[in-house]
mmCIF file of C-alpha atoms in Angstrom:
data_model
loop_
_atom_site.group_PDB
_atom_site.id
_atom_site.type_symbol
_atom_site.label_atom_id
_atom_site.label_comp_id
_atom_site.label_asym_id
_atom_site.label_seq_id
_atom_site.Cartn_x
_atom_site.Cartn_y
_atom_site.Cartn_z
ATOM 1 C CA MET A 541 -12.135 -2.559 18.171
ATOM 2 C CA ARG A 542 -12.236 0.690 16.267
ATOM 3 C CA PRO A 543 -10.191 1.100 13.064
ATOM 4 C CA ARG A 544 -6.694 2.435 13.368
ATOM 5 C CA TYR A 545 -6.252 4.884 10.492
ATOM 6 C CA THR A 546 -3.161 5.954 8.605
ATOM 7 C CA VAL A 547 -3.154 8.710 6.018
ATOM 8 C CA ASN A 548 -1.737 8.111 2.562
ATOM 9 C CA CYS A 549 0.208 11.263 1.902
ATOM 10 C CA SER A 550 0.843 10.431 -1.743
ATOM 11 C CA LEU A 551 -2.882 11.048 -2.536
ATOM 12 C CA LEU A 552 -3.813 13.397 0.286
ATOM 13 C CA PHE A 553 -2.317 16.851 1.021
ATOM 14 C CA THR A 554 -0.953 16.966 -2.534
ATOM 15 C CA ASP A 555 -1.382 20.727 -2.531
ATOM 16 C CA LEU A 556 1.621 20.799 -0.232
ATOM 17 C CA PRO A 557 5.228 19.952 -0.898
ATOM 18 C CA LEU A 558 5.874 16.272 -0.115
ATOM 19 C CA LEU A 559 8.009 16.985 2.901
ATOM 20 C CA ALA A 560 5.278 19.183 4.440
ATOM 21 C CA ARG A 561 2.626 16.515 4.320
ATOM 22 C CA PRO A 562 3.496 14.551 7.442
ATOM 23 C CA ALA A 563 3.103 17.694 9.514
ATOM 24 C CA ALA A 564 -0.235 18.426 7.731
ATOM 25 C CA ALA A 565 -1.466 14.955 8.690
ATOM 26 C CA LYS A 566 -0.496 15.582 12.281
ATOM 27 C CA ALA A 567 -2.315 18.944 12.227
ATOM 28 C CA ALA A 568 -5.464 17.166 11.010
ATOM 29 C CA GLY A 569 -5.308 14.898 14.032
ATOM 30 C CA PHE A 570 -3.546 11.786 12.697
ATOM 31 C CA ASP A 571 -0.467 10.167 14.110
ATOM 32 C CA ALA A 572 0.219 7.660 11.361
ATOM 33 C CA VAL A 573 1.012 8.151 7.668
ATOM 34 C CA GLU A 574 1.904 6.034 4.661
ATOM 35 C CA PHE A 575 3.506 6.869 1.313
ATOM 36 C CA TRP A 576 4.058 5.433 -2.101
ATOM 37 C CA TRP A 577 7.779 5.483 -2.928
ATOM 38 C CA PRO A 578 8.454 9.239 -2.300
ATOM 39 C CA PHE A 579 11.477 9.511 -4.561
ATOM 40 C CA THR A 580 11.982 9.553 -8.359
ATOM 41 C CA HIS A 581 14.652 6.872 -8.320
ATOM 42 C CA ALA A 582 15.043 3.398 -6.797
ATOM 43 C CA VAL A 583 18.134 4.449 -4.904
ATOM 44 C CA PRO A 584 17.986 8.096 -3.873
ATOM 45 C CA GLY A 585 20.973 9.814 -2.202
ATOM 46 C CA ASP A 586 21.488 9.954 1.531
ATOM 47 C CA ARG A 587 20.528 13.648 1.576
ATOM 48 C CA GLU A 588 17.101 12.928 0.153
ATOM 49 C CA LEU A 589 16.584 9.947 2.505
ATOM 50 C CA ASP A 590 17.594 11.957 5.565
ATOM 51 C CA ALA A 591 15.309 14.893 4.588
ATOM 52 C CA PHE A 592 12.346 12.613 4.240
ATOM 53 C CA ALA A 593 13.077 10.849 7.555
ATOM 54 C CA ALA A 594 13.405 14.184 9.296
ATOM 55 C CA ALA A 595 10.069 15.348 7.953
ATOM 56 C CA VAL A 596 8.312 12.342 9.413
ATOM 57 C CA ILE A 597 10.138 12.418 12.735
ATOM 58 C CA ASP A 598 9.757 16.190 13.182
ATOM 59 C CA ALA A 599 6.033 15.935 12.481
ATOM 60 C CA GLY A 600 5.628 13.483 15.360
ATOM 61 C CA VAL A 601 3.986 10.788 13.204
ATOM 62 C CA THR A 602 4.849 7.180 12.447
ATOM 63 C CA LEU A 603 5.397 6.009 8.876
ATOM 64 C CA THR A 604 3.379 2.793 8.946
ATOM 65 C CA GLY A 605 3.485 1.926 5.231
ATOM 66 C CA LEU A 606 5.796 2.460 2.350
ATOM 67 C CA ASN A 607 5.723 1.243 -1.267
ATOM 68 C CA PHE A 608 8.808 -0.171 -2.891
ATOM 69 C CA PHE A 609 9.923 1.712 -5.981
ATOM 70 C CA ALA A 610 7.285 1.110 -8.679
ATOM 71 C CA GLY A 611 8.768 2.744 -11.759
ATOM 72 C CA ASP A 612 7.167 5.691 -13.504
ATOM 73 C CA MET A 613 3.630 5.627 -11.928
ATOM 74 C CA ALA A 614 2.500 8.731 -13.805
ATOM 75 C CA GLY A 615 3.615 7.090 -17.035
ATOM 76 C CA GLY A 616 1.651 3.919 -16.328
ATOM 77 C CA ASP A 617 4.190 1.716 -14.559
ATOM 78 C CA ARG A 618 2.768 -0.338 -11.731
ATOM 79 C CA GLY A 619 5.716 -2.010 -10.020
ATOM 80 C CA LEU A 620 8.936 -3.874 -10.608
ATOM 81 C CA LEU A 621 8.284 -7.096 -8.703
ATOM 82 C CA SER A 622 7.701 -9.145 -11.889
ATOM 83 C CA TRP A 623 9.503 -6.837 -14.366
ATOM 84 C CA THR A 624 12.161 -8.880 -16.138
ATOM 85 C CA GLY A 625 15.157 -6.760 -16.957
ATOM 86 C CA ARG A 626 14.753 -4.604 -13.823
ATOM 87 C CA ALA A 627 15.405 -7.213 -11.166
ATOM 88 C CA ALA A 628 18.651 -5.657 -10.029
ATOM 89 C CA GLU A 629 16.973 -2.235 -9.665
ATOM 90 C CA PHE A 630 14.204 -3.722 -7.540
ATOM 91 C CA ARG A 631 16.685 -5.640 -5.370
ATOM 92 C CA ASP A 632 18.797 -2.514 -4.846
ATOM 93 C CA ASN A 633 15.591 -0.728 -3.794
ATOM 94 C CA ILE A 634 14.756 -3.395 -1.224
ATOM 95 C CA ASP A 635 17.791 -2.552 0.914
ATOM 96 C CA VAL A 636 17.130 1.240 0.626
ATOM 97 C CA ALA A 637 13.403 0.990 1.389
ATOM 98 C CA VAL A 638 13.768 -1.432 4.289
ATOM 99 C CA GLY A 639 16.585 0.637 5.750
ATOM 100 C CA LEU A 640 14.406 3.760 5.621
ATOM 101 C CA GLY A 641 11.454 1.917 6.959
ATOM 102 C CA ALA A 642 13.387 0.557 9.915
ATOM 103 C CA ARG A 643 14.217 4.117 10.949
ATOM 104 C CA LEU A 644 10.596 5.179 10.847
ATOM 105 C CA GLY A 645 8.498 2.312 12.090
ATOM 106 C CA VAL A 646 7.187 0.893 8.844
ATOM 107 C CA GLU A 647 4.978 -2.163 9.376
ATOM 108 C CA GLY A 648 4.360 -3.068 5.758
ATOM 109 C CA PHE A 649 6.157 -2.583 2.437
ATOM 110 C CA ASN A 650 3.816 -2.657 -0.578
ATOM 111 C CA ALA A 651 5.358 -4.450 -3.599
ATOM 112 C CA LEU A 652 3.340 -3.614 -6.612
ATOM 113 C CA TYR A 653 3.391 -6.618 -8.948
ATOM 114 C CA GLY A 654 4.079 -4.919 -12.267
ATOM 115 C CA ASN A 655 2.269 -4.916 -15.632
ATOM 116 C CA ARG A 656 2.481 -7.753 -18.076
ATOM 117 C CA ILE A 657 5.291 -7.167 -20.610
ATOM 118 C CA ASN A 658 4.818 -7.688 -24.330
ATOM 119 C CA GLY A 659 7.041 -10.506 -25.569
ATOM 120 C CA VAL A 660 7.715 -11.977 -22.121
ATOM 121 C CA ALA A 661 5.955 -15.144 -21.020
ATOM 122 C CA ALA A 662 3.630 -14.617 -18.034
ATOM 123 C CA GLY A 663 5.270 -17.624 -16.336
ATOM 124 C CA GLU A 664 8.665 -15.977 -16.544
ATOM 125 C CA GLN A 665 7.320 -12.830 -14.904
ATOM 126 C CA ASP A 666 5.559 -14.845 -12.215
ATOM 127 C CA ALA A 667 8.669 -16.830 -11.375
ATOM 128 C CA LEU A 668 10.671 -13.578 -10.965
ATOM 129 C CA ALA A 669 7.969 -12.128 -8.739
ATOM 130 C CA VAL A 670 8.228 -15.106 -6.415
ATOM 131 C CA GLU A 671 12.058 -14.821 -6.298
ATOM 132 C CA ASN A 672 11.747 -11.116 -5.450
ATOM 133 C CA LEU A 673 9.070 -11.713 -2.781
ATOM 134 C CA VAL A 674 11.350 -14.183 -1.066
ATOM 135 C CA LEU A 675 14.210 -11.608 -1.026
ATOM 136 C CA ALA A 676 11.992 -8.727 -0.029
ATOM 137 C CA SER A 677 10.203 -10.654 2.773
ATOM 138 C CA ALA A 678 13.588 -11.722 4.266
ATOM 139 C CA ALA A 679 14.715 -8.103 4.344
ATOM 140 C CA ALA A 680 11.437 -6.882 5.792
ATOM 141 C CA ALA A 681 11.581 -9.515 8.512
ATOM 142 C CA ARG A 682 14.898 -8.146 9.711
ATOM 143 C CA ALA A 683 13.078 -4.854 10.303
ATOM 144 C CA GLY A 684 10.069 -6.539 12.020
ATOM 145 C CA ALA A 685 7.870 -5.797 9.025
ATOM 146 C CA ARG A 686 6.296 -7.664 6.154
ATOM 147 C CA VAL A 687 5.722 -7.342 2.434
ATOM 148 C CA LEU A 688 2.247 -6.636 1.066
ATOM 149 C CA LEU A 689 0.795 -7.667 -2.272
ATOM 150 C CA GLU A 690 -2.044 -5.636 -3.728
ATOM 151 C CA PRO A 691 -4.680 -6.157 -6.450
ATOM 152 C CA ILE A 692 -5.285 -2.850 -8.170
ATOM 153 C CA SER A 693 -7.693 -1.347 -10.725
ATOM 154 C CA GLY A 694 -7.221 1.052 -13.627
ATOM 155 C CA ALA A 695 -4.206 -0.726 -15.062
ATOM 156 C CA GLU A 696 -5.281 -2.984 -17.929
ATOM 157 C CA ARG A 697 -2.034 -5.026 -17.991
ATOM 158 C CA TYR A 698 -1.765 -5.538 -14.234
ATOM 159 C CA PRO A 699 -2.613 -9.197 -13.595
ATOM 160 C CA LEU A 700 -3.733 -9.065 -9.977
ATOM 161 C CA ARG A 701 -7.304 -7.946 -9.874
ATOM 162 C CA THR A 702 -8.872 -9.908 -6.985
ATOM 163 C CA LEU A 703 -7.738 -11.041 -3.574
ATOM 164 C CA ALA A 704 -7.775 -14.593 -4.921
ATOM 165 C CA ASP A 705 -5.260 -13.560 -7.615
ATOM 166 C CA ALA A 706 -2.931 -12.083 -5.052
ATOM 167 C CA HIS A 707 -3.483 -15.030 -2.653
ATOM 168 C CA ASP A 708 -2.258 -17.448 -5.326
ATOM 169 C CA VAL A 709 0.978 -15.496 -5.587
ATOM 170 C CA LEU A 710 1.436 -15.482 -1.821
ATOM 171 C CA LEU A 711 1.007 -19.282 -1.689
ATOM 172 C CA ARG A 712 3.718 -19.762 -4.389
ATOM 173 C CA ALA A 713 5.987 -17.342 -2.512
ATOM 174 C CA ALA A 714 5.389 -19.147 0.784
ATOM 175 C CA THR A 715 6.271 -22.432 -0.836
ATOM 176 C CA ALA A 716 9.513 -20.914 -2.066
ATOM 177 C CA GLY A 717 10.404 -19.709 1.399
ATOM 178 C CA ALA A 718 8.788 -16.284 1.878
ATOM 179 C CA THR A 719 7.589 -16.010 5.499
ATOM 180 C CA ARG A 720 6.616 -12.381 5.878
ATOM 181 C CA VAL A 721 4.056 -11.718 3.155
ATOM 182 C CA ALA A 722 0.431 -10.636 3.336
ATOM 183 C CA LEU A 723 -2.408 -9.264 1.279
ATOM 184 C CA LEU A 724 -3.222 -5.562 0.955
ATOM 185 C CA ALA A 725 -6.949 -5.343 0.529
ATOM 186 C CA ASP A 726 -7.751 -1.960 -1.059
ATOM 187 C CA LEU A 727 -11.563 -2.111 -0.879
ATOM 188 C CA TYR A 728 -11.911 0.481 -3.632
ATOM 189 C CA HIS A 729 -9.781 -1.439 -6.110
ATOM 190 C CA LEU A 730 -11.483 -4.730 -5.319
ATOM 191 C CA ALA A 731 -14.982 -3.228 -5.730
ATOM 192 C CA VAL A 732 -14.138 -1.501 -8.990
ATOM 193 C CA ASN A 733 -12.645 -4.745 -10.362
ATOM 194 C CA GLY A 734 -15.845 -6.569 -9.595
ATOM 195 C CA ASP A 735 -14.430 -8.754 -6.786
ATOM 196 C CA ASP A 736 -17.006 -10.066 -4.241
ATOM 197 C CA VAL A 737 -15.670 -8.010 -1.375
ATOM 198 C CA ASP A 738 -17.794 -9.663 1.326
ATOM 199 C CA LYS A 739 -16.710 -13.118 0.177
ATOM 200 C CA SER A 740 -13.079 -12.115 -0.225
ATOM 201 C CA ILE A 741 -12.951 -10.702 3.304
ATOM 202 C CA ALA A 742 -14.412 -13.878 4.727
ATOM 203 C CA THR A 743 -12.195 -16.168 2.671
ATOM 204 C CA HIS A 744 -8.815 -14.408 2.987
ATOM 205 C CA LEU A 745 -9.100 -12.690 6.395
ATOM 206 C CA ASP A 746 -6.134 -14.591 7.860
ATOM 207 C CA ARG A 747 -3.873 -13.321 5.039
ATOM 208 C CA ILE A 748 -4.960 -9.667 5.062
ATOM 209 C CA GLY A 749 -2.255 -7.538 6.551
ATOM 210 C CA HIS A 750 -3.420 -4.039 5.586
ATOM 211 C CA VAL A 751 -6.604 -2.390 4.276
ATOM 212 C CA GLN A 752 -7.055 0.752 2.278
ATOM 213 C CA ILE A 753 -10.282 2.580 1.488
ATOM 214 C CA ALA A 754 -11.756 5.017 -0.962
ATOM 215 C CA ASP A 755 -15.343 5.407 -2.200
ATOM 216 C CA ALA A 756 -16.625 4.584 -5.676
ATOM 217 C CA PRO A 757 -17.357 5.955 -8.118
ATOM 218 C CA GLY A 758 -14.733 8.638 -8.069
ATOM 219 C CA ARG A 759 -12.140 7.389 -5.528
ATOM 220 C CA GLY A 760 -13.104 10.058 -3.081
ATOM 221 C CA GLU A 761 -13.522 10.026 0.671
ATOM 222 C CA PRO A 762 -16.088 7.776 2.363
ATOM 223 C CA GLY A 763 -19.660 9.002 1.781
ATOM 224 C CA THR A 764 -18.982 10.501 -1.688
ATOM 225 C CA GLY A 765 -19.851 7.289 -3.455
ATOM 226 C CA ALA A 766 -21.930 4.154 -2.978
ATOM 227 C CA LEU A 767 -19.650 1.580 -1.374
ATOM 228 C CA PRO A 768 -20.639 0.111 2.042
ATOM 229 C CA LEU A 769 -17.185 0.926 3.498
ATOM 230 C CA THR A 770 -18.365 1.108 7.119
ATOM 231 C CA THR A 771 -20.006 -2.325 6.868
ATOM 232 C CA TRP A 772 -16.944 -3.867 5.337
ATOM 233 C CA LEU A 773 -14.635 -2.431 8.005
ATOM 234 C CA ASP A 774 -16.987 -3.563 10.783
ATOM 235 C CA ASP A 775 -16.961 -7.044 9.283
ATOM 236 C CA LEU A 776 -13.173 -7.068 9.180
ATOM 237 C CA TYR A 777 -12.681 -6.008 12.765
ATOM 238 C CA ARG A 778 -15.446 -8.229 14.071
ATOM 239 C CA ALA A 779 -13.785 -11.167 12.381
ATOM 240 C CA GLY A 780 -10.470 -10.445 14.004
ATOM 241 C CA PHE A 781 -8.579 -8.138 11.697
ATOM 242 C CA ALA A 782 -6.161 -6.098 13.790
ATOM 243 C CA GLY A 783 -4.308 -4.104 11.182
ATOM 244 C CA ARG A 784 -4.500 -0.557 10.049
ATOM 245 C CA VAL A 785 -6.810 1.163 7.502
ATOM 246 C CA GLY A 786 -5.100 3.419 5.008
ATOM 247 C CA LEU A 787 -6.991 6.483 3.817
ATOM 248 C CA GLU A 788 -5.920 6.292 0.197
ATOM 249 C CA TYR A 789 -8.384 8.552 -1.663
ATOM 250 C CA ILE A 790 -8.504 11.694 -3.701
ATOM 251 C CA PRO A 791 -10.274 14.547 -1.944
ATOM 252 C CA ALA A 792 -13.705 15.167 -3.382
ATOM 253 C CA THR A 793 -14.935 17.855 -0.971
ATOM 254 C CA ASP A 794 -13.502 20.861 0.824
ATOM 255 C CA ASP A 795 -13.170 18.804 4.016
ATOM 256 C CA PRO A 796 -11.808 15.340 3.007
ATOM 257 C CA PHE A 797 -11.751 14.219 6.656
ATOM 258 C CA GLY A 798 -15.138 15.581 7.646
ATOM 259 C CA TRP A 799 -16.585 12.104 7.683
ATOM 260 C CA LEU A 800 -14.284 11.000 10.438
ATOM 261 C CA PRO A 801 -14.667 12.445 13.994
ATOM 262 C CA SER A 802 -11.520 13.976 15.369
ATOM 263 C CA ALA A 803 -11.492 11.552 18.319
ATOM 264 C CA ASP A 804 -11.191 8.644 15.872
ATOM 265 C CA ARG A 805 -8.218 9.879 13.924
ATOM 266 C CA SER A 806 -5.404 9.247 16.356
ATOM 267 C CA THR A 807 -4.335 5.678 17.208
ATOM 268 C CA THR A 808 -3.179 6.559 20.671
#
């Protein structure tokens, strides 16, 4: 089975206005896209939501993945899932994000865990994260989707660094009643954090719902670094992974898709 790719339009095509990016992905030969939360607020107005939905639909692509609102990403925020004091904001966003996702075919909603907060016990944050995962997974299930949990790099206070870290959270959430939760294995983040990617793939395959790739060093397209991305993807699919692979990288060359033959870009 060959990989089914989806283009992350929050890191690619950034020379274009956000609403022009789905059409640019289609013009490059892709029929699936994903985005981080594409608005500045947890609950945008109907006009903004409708304009975004129209951009995706008019481009003829499917929105396969969407992040829940994660705060001020440019300012260092990395999610609200465990952020005490912002639970109501996250929960308001659940309804908006899942409603938008249901219109556009979203398969997975990425819930960034959130940084550790000075003065707040880690256990208090972790308990809130589990509560929010239960609520988010119930909402996602109504849309036929699931919630994804992702280890990331480059954020010193973000506590999930390996697939094992995220898996522990998923187990606690499942015990609390969350039924539609899975791991997001970003192979770039795992490698940069020093996770044993081969071992993690083998150990947690049955919990991996989505994969993202970028090369390292540099977070550019495959072939611009030293990671064995092709080998890892082959191992995943041979072992039974049937999900999508998100192209979530920062262009490092004039042709950021030159490594991928045109025939392999579309999922149809």
